[in-house]
mmCIF file of C-alpha atoms in Angstrom:
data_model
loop_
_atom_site.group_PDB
_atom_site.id
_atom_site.type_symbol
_atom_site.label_atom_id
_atom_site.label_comp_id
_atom_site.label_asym_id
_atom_site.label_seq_id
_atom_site.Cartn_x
_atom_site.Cartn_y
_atom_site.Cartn_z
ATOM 1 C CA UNK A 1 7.073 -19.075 -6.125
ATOM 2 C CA UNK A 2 9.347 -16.216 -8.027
ATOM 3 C CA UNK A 3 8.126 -12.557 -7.536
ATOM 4 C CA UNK A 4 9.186 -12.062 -3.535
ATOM 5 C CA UNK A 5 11.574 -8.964 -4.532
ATOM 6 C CA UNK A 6 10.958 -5.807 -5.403
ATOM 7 C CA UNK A 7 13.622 -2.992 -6.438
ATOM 8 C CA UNK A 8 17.183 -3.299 -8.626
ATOM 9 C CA UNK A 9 19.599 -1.208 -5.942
ATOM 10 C CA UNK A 10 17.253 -0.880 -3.579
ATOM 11 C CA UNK A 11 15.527 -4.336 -2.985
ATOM 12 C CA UNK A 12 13.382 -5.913 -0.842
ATOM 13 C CA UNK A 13 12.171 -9.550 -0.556
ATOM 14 C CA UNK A 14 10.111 -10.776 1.987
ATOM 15 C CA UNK A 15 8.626 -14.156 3.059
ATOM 16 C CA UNK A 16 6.206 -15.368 5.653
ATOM 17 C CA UNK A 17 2.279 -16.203 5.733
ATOM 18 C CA UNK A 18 -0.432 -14.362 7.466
ATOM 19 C CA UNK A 19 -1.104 -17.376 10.001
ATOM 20 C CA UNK A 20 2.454 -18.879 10.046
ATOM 21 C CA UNK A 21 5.497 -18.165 13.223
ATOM 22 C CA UNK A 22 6.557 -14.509 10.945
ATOM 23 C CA UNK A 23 6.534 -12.484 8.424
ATOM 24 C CA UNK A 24 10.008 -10.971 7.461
ATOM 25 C CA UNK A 25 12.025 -9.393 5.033
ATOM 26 C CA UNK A 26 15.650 -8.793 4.168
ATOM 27 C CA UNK A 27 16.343 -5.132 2.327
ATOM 28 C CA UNK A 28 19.839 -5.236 0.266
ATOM 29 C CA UNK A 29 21.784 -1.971 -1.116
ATOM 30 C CA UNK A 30 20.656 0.694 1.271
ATOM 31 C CA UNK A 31 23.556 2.655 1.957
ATOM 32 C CA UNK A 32 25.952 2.663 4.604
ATOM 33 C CA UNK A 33 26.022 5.385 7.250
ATOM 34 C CA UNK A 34 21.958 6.275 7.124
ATOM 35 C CA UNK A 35 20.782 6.768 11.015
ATOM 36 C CA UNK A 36 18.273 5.064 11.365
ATOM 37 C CA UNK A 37 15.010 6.546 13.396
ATOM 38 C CA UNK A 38 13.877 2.957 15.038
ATOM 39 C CA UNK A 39 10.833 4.792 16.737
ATOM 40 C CA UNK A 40 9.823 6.422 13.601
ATOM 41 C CA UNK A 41 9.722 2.578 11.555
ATOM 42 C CA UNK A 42 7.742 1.420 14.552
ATOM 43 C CA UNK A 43 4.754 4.308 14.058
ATOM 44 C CA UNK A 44 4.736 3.811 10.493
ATOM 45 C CA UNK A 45 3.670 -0.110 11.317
ATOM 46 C CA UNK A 46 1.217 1.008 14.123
ATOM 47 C CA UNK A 47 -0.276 3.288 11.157
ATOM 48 C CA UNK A 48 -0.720 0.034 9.534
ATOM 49 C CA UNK A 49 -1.091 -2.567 11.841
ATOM 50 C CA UNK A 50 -4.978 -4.617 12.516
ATOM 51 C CA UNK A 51 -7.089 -3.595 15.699
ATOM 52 C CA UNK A 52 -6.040 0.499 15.403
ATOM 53 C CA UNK A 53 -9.469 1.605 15.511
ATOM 54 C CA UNK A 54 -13.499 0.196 15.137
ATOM 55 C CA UNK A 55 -13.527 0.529 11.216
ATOM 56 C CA UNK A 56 -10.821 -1.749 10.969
ATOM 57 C CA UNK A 57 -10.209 -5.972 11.404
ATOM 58 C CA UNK A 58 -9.912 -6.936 15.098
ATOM 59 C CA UNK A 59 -7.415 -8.597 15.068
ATOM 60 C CA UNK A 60 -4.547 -7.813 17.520
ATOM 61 C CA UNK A 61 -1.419 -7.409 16.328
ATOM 62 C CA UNK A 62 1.631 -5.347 18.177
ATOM 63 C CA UNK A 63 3.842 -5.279 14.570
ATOM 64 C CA UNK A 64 6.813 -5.195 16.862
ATOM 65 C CA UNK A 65 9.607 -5.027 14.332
ATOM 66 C CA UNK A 66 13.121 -6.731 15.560
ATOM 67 C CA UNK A 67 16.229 -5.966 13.187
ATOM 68 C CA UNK A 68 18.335 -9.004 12.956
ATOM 69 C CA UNK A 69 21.640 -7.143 10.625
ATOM 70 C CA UNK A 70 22.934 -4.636 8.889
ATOM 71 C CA UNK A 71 22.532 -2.196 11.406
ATOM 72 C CA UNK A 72 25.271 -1.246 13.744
ATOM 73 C CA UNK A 73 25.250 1.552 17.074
ATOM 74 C CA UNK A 74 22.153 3.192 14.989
ATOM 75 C CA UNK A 75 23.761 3.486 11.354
ATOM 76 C CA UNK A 76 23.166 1.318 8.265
ATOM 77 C CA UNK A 77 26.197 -0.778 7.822
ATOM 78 C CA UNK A 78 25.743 -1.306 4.257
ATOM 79 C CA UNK A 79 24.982 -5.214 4.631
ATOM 80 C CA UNK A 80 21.527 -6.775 4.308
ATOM 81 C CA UNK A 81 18.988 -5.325 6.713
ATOM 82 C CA UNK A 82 17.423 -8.332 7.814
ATOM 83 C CA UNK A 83 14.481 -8.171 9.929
ATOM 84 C CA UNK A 84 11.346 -10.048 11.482
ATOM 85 C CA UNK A 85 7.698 -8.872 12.638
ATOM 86 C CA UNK A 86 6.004 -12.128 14.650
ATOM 87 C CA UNK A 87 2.393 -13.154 14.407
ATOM 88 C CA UNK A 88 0.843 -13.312 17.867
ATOM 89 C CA UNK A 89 -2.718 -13.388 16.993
ATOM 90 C CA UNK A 90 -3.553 -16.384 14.676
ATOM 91 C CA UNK A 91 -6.569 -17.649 14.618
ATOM 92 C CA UNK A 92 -6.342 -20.651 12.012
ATOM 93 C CA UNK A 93 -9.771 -22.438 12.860
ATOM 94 C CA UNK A 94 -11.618 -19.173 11.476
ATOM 95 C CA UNK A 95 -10.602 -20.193 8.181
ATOM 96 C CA UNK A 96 -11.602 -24.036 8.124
ATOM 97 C CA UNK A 97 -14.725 -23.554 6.794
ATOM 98 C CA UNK A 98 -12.525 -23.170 3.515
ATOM 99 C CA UNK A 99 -10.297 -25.570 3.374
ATOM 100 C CA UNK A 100 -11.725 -27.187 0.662
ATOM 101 C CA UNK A 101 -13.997 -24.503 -1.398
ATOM 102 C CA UNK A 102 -12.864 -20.647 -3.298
ATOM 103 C CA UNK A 103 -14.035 -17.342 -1.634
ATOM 104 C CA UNK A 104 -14.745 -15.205 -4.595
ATOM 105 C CA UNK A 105 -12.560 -12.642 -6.340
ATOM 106 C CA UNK A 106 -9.527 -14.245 -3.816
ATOM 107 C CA UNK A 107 -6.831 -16.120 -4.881
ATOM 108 C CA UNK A 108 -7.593 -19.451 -3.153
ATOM 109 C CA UNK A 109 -8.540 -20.949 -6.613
ATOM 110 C CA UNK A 110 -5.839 -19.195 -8.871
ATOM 111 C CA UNK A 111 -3.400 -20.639 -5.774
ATOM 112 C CA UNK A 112 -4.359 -23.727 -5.965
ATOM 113 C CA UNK A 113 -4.450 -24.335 -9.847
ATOM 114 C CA UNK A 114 -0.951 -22.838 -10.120
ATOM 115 C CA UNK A 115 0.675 -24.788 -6.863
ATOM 116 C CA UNK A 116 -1.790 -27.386 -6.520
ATOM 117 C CA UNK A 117 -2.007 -26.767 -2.960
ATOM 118 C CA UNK A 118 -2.707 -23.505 -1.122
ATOM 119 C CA UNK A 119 -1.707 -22.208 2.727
ATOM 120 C CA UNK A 120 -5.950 -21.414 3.277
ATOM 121 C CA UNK A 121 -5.077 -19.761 6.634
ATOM 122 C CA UNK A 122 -6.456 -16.037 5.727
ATOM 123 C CA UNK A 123 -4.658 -16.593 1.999
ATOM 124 C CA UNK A 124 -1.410 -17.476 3.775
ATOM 125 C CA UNK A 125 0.946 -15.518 1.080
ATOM 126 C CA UNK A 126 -1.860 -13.989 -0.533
ATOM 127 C CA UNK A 127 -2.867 -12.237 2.338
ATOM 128 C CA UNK A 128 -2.355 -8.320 2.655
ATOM 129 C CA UNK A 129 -0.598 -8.940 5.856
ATOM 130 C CA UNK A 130 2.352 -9.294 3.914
ATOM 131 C CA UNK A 131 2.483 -5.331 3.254
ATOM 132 C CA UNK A 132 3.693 -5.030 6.891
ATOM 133 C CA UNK A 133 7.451 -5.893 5.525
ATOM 134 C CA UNK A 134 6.727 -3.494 3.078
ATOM 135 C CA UNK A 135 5.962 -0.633 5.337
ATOM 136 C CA UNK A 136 9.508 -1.192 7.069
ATOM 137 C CA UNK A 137 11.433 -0.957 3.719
ATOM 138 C CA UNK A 138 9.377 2.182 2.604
ATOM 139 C CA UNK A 139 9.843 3.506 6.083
ATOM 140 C CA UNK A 140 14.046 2.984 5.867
ATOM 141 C CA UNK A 141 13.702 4.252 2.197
ATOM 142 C CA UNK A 142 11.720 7.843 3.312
ATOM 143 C CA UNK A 143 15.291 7.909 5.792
ATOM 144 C CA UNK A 144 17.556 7.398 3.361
ATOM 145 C CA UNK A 145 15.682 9.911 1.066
ATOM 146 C CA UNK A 146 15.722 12.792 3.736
ATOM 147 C CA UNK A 147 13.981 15.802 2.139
ATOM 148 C CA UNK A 148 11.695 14.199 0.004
ATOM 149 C CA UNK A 149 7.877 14.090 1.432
ATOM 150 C CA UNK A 150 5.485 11.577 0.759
ATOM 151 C CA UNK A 151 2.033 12.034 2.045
ATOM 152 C CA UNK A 152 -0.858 9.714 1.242
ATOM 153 C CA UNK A 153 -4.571 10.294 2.668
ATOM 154 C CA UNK A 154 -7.659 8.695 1.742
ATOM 155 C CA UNK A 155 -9.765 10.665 -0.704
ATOM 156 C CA UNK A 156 -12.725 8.687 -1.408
ATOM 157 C CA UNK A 157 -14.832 5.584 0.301
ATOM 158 C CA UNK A 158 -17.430 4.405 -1.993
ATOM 159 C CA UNK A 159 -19.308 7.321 -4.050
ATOM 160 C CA UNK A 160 -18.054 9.776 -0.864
ATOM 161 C CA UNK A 161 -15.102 11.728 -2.472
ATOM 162 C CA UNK A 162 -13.209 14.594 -1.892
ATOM 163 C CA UNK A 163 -13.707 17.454 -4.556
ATOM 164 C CA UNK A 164 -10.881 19.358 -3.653
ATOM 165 C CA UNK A 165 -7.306 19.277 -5.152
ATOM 166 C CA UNK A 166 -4.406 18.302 -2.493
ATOM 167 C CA UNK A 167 -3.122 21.810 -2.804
ATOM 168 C CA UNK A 168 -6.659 22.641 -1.109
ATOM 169 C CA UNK A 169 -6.244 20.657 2.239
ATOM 170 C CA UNK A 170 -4.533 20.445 5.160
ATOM 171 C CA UNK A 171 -2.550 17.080 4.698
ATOM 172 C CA UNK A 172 -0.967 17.527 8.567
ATOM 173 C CA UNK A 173 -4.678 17.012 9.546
ATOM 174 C CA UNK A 174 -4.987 13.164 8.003
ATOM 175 C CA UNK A 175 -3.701 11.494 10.823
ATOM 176 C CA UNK A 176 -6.115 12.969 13.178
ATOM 177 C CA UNK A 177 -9.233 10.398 12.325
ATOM 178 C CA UNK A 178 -9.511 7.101 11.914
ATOM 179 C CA UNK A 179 -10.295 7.429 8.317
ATOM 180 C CA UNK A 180 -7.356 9.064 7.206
ATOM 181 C CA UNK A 181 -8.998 12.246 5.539
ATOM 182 C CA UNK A 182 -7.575 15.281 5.784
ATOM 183 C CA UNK A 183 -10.425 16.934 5.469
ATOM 184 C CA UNK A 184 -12.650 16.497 9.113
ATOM 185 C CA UNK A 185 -16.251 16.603 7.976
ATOM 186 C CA UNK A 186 -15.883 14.335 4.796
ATOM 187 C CA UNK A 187 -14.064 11.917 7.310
ATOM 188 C CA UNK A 188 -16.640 11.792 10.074
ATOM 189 C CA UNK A 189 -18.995 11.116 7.022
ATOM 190 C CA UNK A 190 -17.141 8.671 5.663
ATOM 191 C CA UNK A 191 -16.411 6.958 8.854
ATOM 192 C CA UNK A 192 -20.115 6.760 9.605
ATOM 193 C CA UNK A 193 -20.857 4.903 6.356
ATOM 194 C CA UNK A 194 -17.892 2.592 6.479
ATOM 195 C CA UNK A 195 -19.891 1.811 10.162
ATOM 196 C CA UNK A 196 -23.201 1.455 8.441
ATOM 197 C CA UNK A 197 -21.550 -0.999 5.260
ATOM 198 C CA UNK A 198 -19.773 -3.302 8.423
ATOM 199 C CA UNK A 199 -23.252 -3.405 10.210
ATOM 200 C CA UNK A 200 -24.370 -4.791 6.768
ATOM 201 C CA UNK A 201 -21.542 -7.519 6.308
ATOM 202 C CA UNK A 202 -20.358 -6.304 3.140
ATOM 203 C CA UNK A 203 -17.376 -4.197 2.725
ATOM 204 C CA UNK A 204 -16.684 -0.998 0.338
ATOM 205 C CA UNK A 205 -13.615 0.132 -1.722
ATOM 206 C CA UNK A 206 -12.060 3.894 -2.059
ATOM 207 C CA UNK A 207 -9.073 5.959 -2.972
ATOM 208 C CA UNK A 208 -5.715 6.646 -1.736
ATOM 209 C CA UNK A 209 -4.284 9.664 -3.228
ATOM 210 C CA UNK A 210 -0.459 10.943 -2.717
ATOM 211 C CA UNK A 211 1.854 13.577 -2.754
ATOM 212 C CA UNK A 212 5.064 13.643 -2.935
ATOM 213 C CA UNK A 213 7.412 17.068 -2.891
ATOM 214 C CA UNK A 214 11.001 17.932 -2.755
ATOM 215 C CA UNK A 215 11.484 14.889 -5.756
ATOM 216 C CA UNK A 216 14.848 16.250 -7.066
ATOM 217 C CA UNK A 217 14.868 16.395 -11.017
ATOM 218 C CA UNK A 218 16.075 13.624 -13.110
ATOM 219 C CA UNK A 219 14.738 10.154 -11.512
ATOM 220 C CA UNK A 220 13.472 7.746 -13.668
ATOM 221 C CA UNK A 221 14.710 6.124 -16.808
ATOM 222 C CA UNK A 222 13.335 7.761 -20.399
ATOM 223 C CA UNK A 223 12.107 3.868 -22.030
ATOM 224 C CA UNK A 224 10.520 1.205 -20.141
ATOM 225 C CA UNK A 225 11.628 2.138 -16.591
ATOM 226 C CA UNK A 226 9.693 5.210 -16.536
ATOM 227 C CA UNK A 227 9.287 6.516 -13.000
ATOM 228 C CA UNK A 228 5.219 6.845 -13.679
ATOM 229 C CA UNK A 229 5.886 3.118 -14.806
ATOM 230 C CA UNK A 230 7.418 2.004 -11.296
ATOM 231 C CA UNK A 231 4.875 3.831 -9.552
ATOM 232 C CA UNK A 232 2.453 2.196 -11.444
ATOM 233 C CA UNK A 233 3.653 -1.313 -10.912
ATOM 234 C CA UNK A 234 4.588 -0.531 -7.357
ATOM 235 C CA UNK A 235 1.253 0.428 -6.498
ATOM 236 C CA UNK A 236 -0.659 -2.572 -8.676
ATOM 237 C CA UNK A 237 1.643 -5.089 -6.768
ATOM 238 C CA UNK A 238 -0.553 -3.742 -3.648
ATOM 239 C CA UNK A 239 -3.459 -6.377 -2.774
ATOM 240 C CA UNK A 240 -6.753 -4.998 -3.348
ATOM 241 C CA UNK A 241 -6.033 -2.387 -5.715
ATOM 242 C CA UNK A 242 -7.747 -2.489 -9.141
ATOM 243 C CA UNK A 243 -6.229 1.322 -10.513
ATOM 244 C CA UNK A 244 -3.466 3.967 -10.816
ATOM 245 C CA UNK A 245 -3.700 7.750 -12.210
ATOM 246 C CA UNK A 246 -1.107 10.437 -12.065
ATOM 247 C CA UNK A 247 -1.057 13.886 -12.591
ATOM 248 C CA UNK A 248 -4.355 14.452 -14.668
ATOM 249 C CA UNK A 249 -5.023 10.764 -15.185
ATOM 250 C CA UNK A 250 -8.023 9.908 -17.118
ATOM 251 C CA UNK A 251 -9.598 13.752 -17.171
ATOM 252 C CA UNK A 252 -6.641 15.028 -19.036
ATOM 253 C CA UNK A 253 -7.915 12.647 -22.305
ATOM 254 C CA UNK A 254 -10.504 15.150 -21.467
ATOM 255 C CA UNK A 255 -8.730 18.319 -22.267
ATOM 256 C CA UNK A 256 -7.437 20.419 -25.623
ATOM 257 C CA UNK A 257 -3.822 20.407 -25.522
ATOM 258 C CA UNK A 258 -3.790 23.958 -25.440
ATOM 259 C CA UNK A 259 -5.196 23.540 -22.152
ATOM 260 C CA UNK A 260 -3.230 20.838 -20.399
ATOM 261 C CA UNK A 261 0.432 21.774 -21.400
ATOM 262 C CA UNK A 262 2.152 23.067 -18.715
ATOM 263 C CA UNK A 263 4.030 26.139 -19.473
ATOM 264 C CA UNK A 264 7.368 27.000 -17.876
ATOM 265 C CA UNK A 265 8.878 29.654 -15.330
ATOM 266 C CA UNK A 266 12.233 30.943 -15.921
ATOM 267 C CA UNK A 267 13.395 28.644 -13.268
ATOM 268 C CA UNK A 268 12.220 25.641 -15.186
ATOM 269 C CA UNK A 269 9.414 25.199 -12.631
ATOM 270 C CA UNK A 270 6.296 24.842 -14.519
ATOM 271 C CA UNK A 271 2.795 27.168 -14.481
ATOM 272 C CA UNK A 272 0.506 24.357 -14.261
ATOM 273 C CA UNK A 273 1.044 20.081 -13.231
ATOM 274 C CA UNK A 274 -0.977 18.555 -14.736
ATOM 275 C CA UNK A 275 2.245 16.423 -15.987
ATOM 276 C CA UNK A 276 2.026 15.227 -12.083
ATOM 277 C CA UNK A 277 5.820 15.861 -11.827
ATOM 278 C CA UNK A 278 6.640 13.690 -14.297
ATOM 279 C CA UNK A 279 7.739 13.927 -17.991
ATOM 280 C CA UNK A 280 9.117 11.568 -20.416
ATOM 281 C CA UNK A 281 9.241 9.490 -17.396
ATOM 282 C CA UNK A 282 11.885 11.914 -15.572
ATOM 283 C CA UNK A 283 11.146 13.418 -12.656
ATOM 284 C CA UNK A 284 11.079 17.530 -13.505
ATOM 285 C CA UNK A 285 11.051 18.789 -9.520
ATOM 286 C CA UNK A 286 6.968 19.527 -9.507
ATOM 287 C CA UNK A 287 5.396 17.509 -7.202
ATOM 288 C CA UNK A 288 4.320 14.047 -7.960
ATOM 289 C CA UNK A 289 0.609 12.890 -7.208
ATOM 290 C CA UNK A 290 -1.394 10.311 -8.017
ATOM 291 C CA UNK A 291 -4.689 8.268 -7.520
ATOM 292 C CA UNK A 292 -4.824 4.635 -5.848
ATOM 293 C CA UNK A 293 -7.976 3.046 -6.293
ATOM 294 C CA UNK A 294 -9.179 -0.326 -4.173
ATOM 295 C CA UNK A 295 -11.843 -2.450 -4.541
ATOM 296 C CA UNK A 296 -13.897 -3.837 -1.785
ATOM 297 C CA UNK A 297 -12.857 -6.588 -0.115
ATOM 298 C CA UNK A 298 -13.624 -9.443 -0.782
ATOM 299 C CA UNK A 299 -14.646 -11.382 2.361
ATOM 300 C CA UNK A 300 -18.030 -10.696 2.958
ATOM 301 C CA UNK A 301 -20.188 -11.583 6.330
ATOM 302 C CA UNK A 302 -22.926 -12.462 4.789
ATOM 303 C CA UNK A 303 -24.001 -15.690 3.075
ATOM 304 C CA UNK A 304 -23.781 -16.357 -0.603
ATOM 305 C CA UNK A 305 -22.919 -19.214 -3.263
ATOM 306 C CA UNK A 306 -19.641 -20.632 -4.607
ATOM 307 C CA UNK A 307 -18.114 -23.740 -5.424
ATOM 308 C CA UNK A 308 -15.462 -26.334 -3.810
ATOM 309 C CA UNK A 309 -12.435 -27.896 -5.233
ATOM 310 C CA UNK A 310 -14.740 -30.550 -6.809
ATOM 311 C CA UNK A 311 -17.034 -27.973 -8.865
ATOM 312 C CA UNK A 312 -20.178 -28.250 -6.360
ATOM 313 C CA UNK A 313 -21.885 -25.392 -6.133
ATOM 314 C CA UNK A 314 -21.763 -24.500 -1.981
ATOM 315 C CA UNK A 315 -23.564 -22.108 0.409
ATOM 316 C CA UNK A 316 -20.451 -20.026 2.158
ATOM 317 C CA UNK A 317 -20.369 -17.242 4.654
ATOM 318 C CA UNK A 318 -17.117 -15.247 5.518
ATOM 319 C CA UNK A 319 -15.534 -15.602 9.397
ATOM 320 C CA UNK A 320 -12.383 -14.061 10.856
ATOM 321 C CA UNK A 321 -11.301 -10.414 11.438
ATOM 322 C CA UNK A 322 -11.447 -8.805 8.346
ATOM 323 C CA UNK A 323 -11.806 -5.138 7.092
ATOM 324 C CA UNK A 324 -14.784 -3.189 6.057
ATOM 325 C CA UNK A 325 -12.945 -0.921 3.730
ATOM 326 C CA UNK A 326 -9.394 -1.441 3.173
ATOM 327 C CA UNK A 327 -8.390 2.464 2.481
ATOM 328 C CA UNK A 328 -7.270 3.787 5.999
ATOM 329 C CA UNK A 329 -4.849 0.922 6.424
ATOM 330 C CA UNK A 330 -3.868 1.149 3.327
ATOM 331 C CA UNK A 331 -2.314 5.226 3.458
ATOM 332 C CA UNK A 332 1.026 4.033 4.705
ATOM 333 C CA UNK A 333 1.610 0.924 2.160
ATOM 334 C CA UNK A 334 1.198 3.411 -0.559
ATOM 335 C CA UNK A 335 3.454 6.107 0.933
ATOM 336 C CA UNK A 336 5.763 2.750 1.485
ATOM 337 C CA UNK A 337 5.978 1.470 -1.875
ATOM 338 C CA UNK A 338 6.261 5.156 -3.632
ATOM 339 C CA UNK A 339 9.407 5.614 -0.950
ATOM 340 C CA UNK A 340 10.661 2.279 -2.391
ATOM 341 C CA UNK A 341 10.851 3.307 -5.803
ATOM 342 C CA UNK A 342 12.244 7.065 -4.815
ATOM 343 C CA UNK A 343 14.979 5.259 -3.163
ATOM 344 C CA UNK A 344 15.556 2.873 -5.697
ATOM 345 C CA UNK A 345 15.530 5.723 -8.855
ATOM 346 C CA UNK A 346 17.724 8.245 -6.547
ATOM 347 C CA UNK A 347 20.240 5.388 -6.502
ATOM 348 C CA UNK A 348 20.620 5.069 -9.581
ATOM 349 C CA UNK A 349 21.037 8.303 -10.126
ATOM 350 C CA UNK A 350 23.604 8.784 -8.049
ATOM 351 C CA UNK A 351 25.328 6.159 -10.501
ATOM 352 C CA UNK A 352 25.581 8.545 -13.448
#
């Protein structure tokens, strides 16, 4: 299996299975001499972790990260930051019951007809759990960025979306629900119906937006390593999510040009963004935002038809821990990945 890396300076690969000893990683080219806040990787894995809250799978997880290298009394040494986050909660028999047949819009069958032979413990390397290594990358990668802040909050669940632009809410309110919406009444509603969909055994998508400020200008490459490009991708490679927008996204095909260019100051700062802080694919100090959106999940607990590795045509219904709507775990992945690429693009800027 090829694909396990992500980044060109500032890589990660990771291994391990959702049901298997570990998950882990091993993050190469991060810079010597970076302290490193411990306690501050730790809370962005609680953020992310199973069992944080009732709208959320059940499943109990601590997320303890342990660093194995590459950091030495507190600093980055330079080396490979290898590290390792233990499963302590499998529950293997949940998954039995598909052994031998496909849960729809999953990737047991696409699995198996590539390998010929699947790990069907909750998708093995399919399985979101895998964005846990991910979190502790993007987490090192926000350190080694410093002054650059990336802030993701949910936006929508289902047809329940926010109406107002980020510059409109308070974004140090997100973490204060479970949902992840900064703005209080929206969440409480939100919350509610992600309550009502679970009661139902089906699940619902929504929308992670982010913001990030402070970008410095000139990150990105002008041709096919845009920076909009590597956010894009970054954010794609994320399991569940089925869209990316940034800056005016699919409203500004809306607009007269007239109407959507975004004038400058005398600073070089811009009147308007609807460029989303990005232009020719270079970074132009505005601040970047964009629009994640995920569908539903796809295990539902309810009963419905699909078909084994034979063809037959078979009744299923979905067990295990598993979550309603994926969007409130999902805020600090996204914030992870987009700290990725920041650190990755500042890098290589730093090169010229």
């Amino acid at each position: 299996m090829a694909g396990n890396s992500f980044g060109k300076l500032f890589n990660l690969t990771t291994y391990g299975e959702s049901h298997g000893p570990a998950l882990g990683g091993v993050i190469d080219g991060c810079p010597p001499g970076v302290t490193l806040d411990i306690e501050a990787i730790q809370n962005e894995l609680n953020r992310r972790k199973p069992g944080q809250s009732a709208i959320v799978t059940q499943r109990k997880e601590p997320d303890t990260v342990k660093f194995n290298s590459g950091i030495f009394e507190g600093k980055t040494t330079g080396t490979p930051i290898g590290f390792v986050i233990e499963n302590t909660n499998q529950k293997s028999h949940d998954y039995s019951h598909i052994k031998d047949s496909y849960r729809p819009s999953h990737a047991d069958y696409t699995y198996d007809q590539k390998y010929g032979l699947r790990d069907y413990r909750g998708g093995g390397r399919s399985s979101a759990r895998e964005t846990a290594c991910r979190v502790v990358a993007g987490a090192i990668a926000k350190q080694v960025l410093k002054d650059v802040e990336i802030t993701a909050y949910v936006s929508a669940v289902g047809t329940m979306k926010l109406d107002k632009l980020y510059t409109e809410l308070d974004l140090s309110q997100t973490e204060s629900n479970a949902v992840r919406c900064p703005d209080q009444t929206m969440a409480a509603n939100m919350e509610t119906y992600i309550k009502e969909v679970r009661s139902k055994g089906d699940t619902v998508g929504g929308i992670v937006s982010c913001v990030i400020k402070n970008v410095p200008v000139g990150l990105g490459e002008p041709v096919f390593d845009k920076l909009h490009a590597e956010l894009g991708k970054a954010m794609l490679s994320i399991n569940a999510v089925k869209g990316f927008e940034y800056g005016s996204g699919f409203h500004g095909s809306t607009m007269y040009g007239s109407a959507h260019n975004d004038a400058f100051n005398t600073d070089g700062s811009t009147k308007t963004n609807y460029s989303g802080g990005i232009q020719g694919g270079i970074s132009n100090g505005m601040d970047i935002y964009f629009n994640v959106a995920f569908k539903p999940v796809a295990t539902l607990i309810q009963k419905y038809d699909t078909i084994d590795k034979d063809g037959n045509i078979v009744e299923m219904q979905g067990k295990g821990r598993h979550d309603p709507c994926v969007v409130p775990r999902a805020v600090p992945i996204v914030e992870a990945m987009a700290a990725l690429v920041l650190a990755d693009f500042y890098l290589l800027n730093k090169m010229y």
